[in-house]
């Protein structure tokens, strides 16, 4: 499986992490960046427990967002 190195900005800190194309933002935040405040719930976006604030201030369901789409964000 091919991984791509992305830069993820969380709480103002930059993290460079290799991600696979299918990995969710939730998985990367919890498992790679080791910030466990973001919780895993239903994994289908219904419960909202995984909600994080996006770079534009909007709510993002991190269990549905692909991490690769958040490079430099």
Tab-separated table of N, CA and C in Angstrom, residues 35-66:
chain	number	residue	atom	x	y	z
A	35	UNK	N	-3.347	12.164	19.542
A	35	UNK	CA	-4.253	13.076	20.244
A	35	UNK	C	-5.586	12.350	20.385
A	36	UNK	N	-5.820	11.819	21.565
A	36	UNK	CA	-6.968	10.938	21.771
A	36	UNK	C	-8.220	11.659	22.256
A	37	UNK	N	-8.198	12.973	22.270
A	37	UNK	CA	-9.392	13.725	22.650
A	37	UNK	C	-10.496	13.597	21.617
A	38	UNK	N	-10.127	13.361	20.378
A	38	UNK	CA	-11.103	13.112	19.320
A	38	UNK	C	-11.549	11.668	19.459
A	39	UNK	N	-12.840	11.471	19.649
A	39	UNK	CA	-13.352	10.137	19.975
A	39	UNK	C	-13.883	9.400	18.755
A	40	UNK	N	-13.841	8.077	18.850
A	40	UNK	CA	-14.402	7.203	17.827
A	40	UNK	C	-15.761	6.726	18.328
A	41	UNK	N	-16.777	6.937	17.511
A	41	UNK	CA	-18.122	6.518	17.897
A	41	UNK	C	-18.685	5.538	16.887
A	42	UNK	N	-19.660	6.000	16.127
A	42	UNK	CA	-20.370	5.133	15.194
A	42	UNK	C	-19.591	4.849	13.904
A	43	UNK	N	-18.631	5.663	13.562
A	43	UNK	CA	-17.828	5.613	12.324
A	43	UNK	C	-18.654	5.767	11.047
A	44	UNK	N	-19.871	6.270	11.185
A	44	UNK	CA	-20.697	6.515	9.997
A	44	UNK	C	-21.182	7.959	9.929
A	45	UNK	N	-20.746	8.791	10.865
A	45	UNK	CA	-21.114	10.201	10.855
A	45	UNK	C	-22.432	10.525	11.525
A	46	UNK	N	-23.122	9.531	12.042
A	46	UNK	CA	-24.442	9.751	12.622
A	46	UNK	C	-24.400	10.346	14.029
A	47	UNK	N	-23.410	9.978	14.828
A	47	UNK	CA	-23.415	10.389	16.236
A	47	UNK	C	-22.728	11.732	16.485
A	48	UNK	N	-21.762	12.101	15.643
A	48	UNK	CA	-21.081	13.384	15.795
A	48	UNK	C	-19.990	13.418	16.841
A	49	UNK	N	-19.699	12.292	17.465
A	49	UNK	CA	-18.699	12.250	18.531
A	49	UNK	C	-17.287	12.555	18.008
A	50	UNK	N	-17.041	12.340	16.730
A	50	UNK	CA	-15.715	12.541	16.129
A	50	UNK	C	-15.530	13.946	15.555
A	51	UNK	N	-16.467	14.833	15.800
A	51	UNK	CA	-16.438	16.166	15.191
A	51	UNK	C	-15.211	16.962	15.618
A	52	UNK	N	-14.534	17.544	14.625
A	52	UNK	CA	-13.407	18.443	14.855
A	52	UNK	C	-13.685	19.743	14.108
A	53	UNK	N	-12.957	20.778	14.462
A	53	UNK	CA	-13.117	22.061	13.782
A	53	UNK	C	-12.166	22.108	12.598
A	54	UNK	N	-12.723	22.358	11.421
A	54	UNK	CA	-11.907	22.455	10.216
A	54	UNK	C	-11.169	23.771	10.147
A	55	UNK	N	-10.292	23.897	9.159
A	55	UNK	CA	-9.487	25.102	9.018
A	55	UNK	C	-10.317	26.333	8.685
A	56	UNK	N	-11.537	26.130	8.200
A	56	UNK	CA	-12.428	27.253	7.900
A	56	UNK	C	-13.419	27.521	9.031
A	57	UNK	N	-13.253	26.823	10.154
A	57	UNK	CA	-14.119	27.017	11.306
A	57	UNK	C	-15.356	26.142	11.315
A	58	UNK	N	-15.570	25.403	10.258
A	58	UNK	CA	-16.756	24.539	10.179
A	58	UNK	C	-16.513	23.192	10.862
A	59	UNK	N	-17.601	22.587	11.291
A	59	UNK	CA	-17.528	21.264	11.910
A	59	UNK	C	-17.241	20.207	10.844
A	60	UNK	N	-16.333	19.291	11.160
A	60	UNK	CA	-15.952	18.217	10.243
A	60	UNK	C	-16.111	16.894	10.976
A	61	UNK	N	-16.806	15.963	10.368
A	61	UNK	CA	-16.916	14.617	10.927
A	61	UNK	C	-15.647	13.870	10.527
A	62	UNK	N	-14.722	13.750	11.456
A	62	UNK	CA	-13.403	13.205	11.124
A	62	UNK	C	-13.442	11.722	10.761
A	63	UNK	N	-14.503	11.023	11.121
A	63	UNK	CA	-14.608	9.611	10.749
A	63	UNK	C	-14.961	9.443	9.273
A	64	UNK	N	-15.439	10.514	8.639
A	64	UNK	CA	-15.810	10.459	7.224
A	64	UNK	C	-14.816	11.180	6.323
A	65	UNK	N	-13.969	12.024	6.888
A	65	UNK	CA	-13.019	12.819	6.103
A	65	UNK	C	-11.742	12.019	5.858
A	66	UNK	N	-11.307	11.981	4.618
A	66	UNK	CA	-10.044	11.316	4.304
A	66	UNK	C	-8.890	12.221	4.701
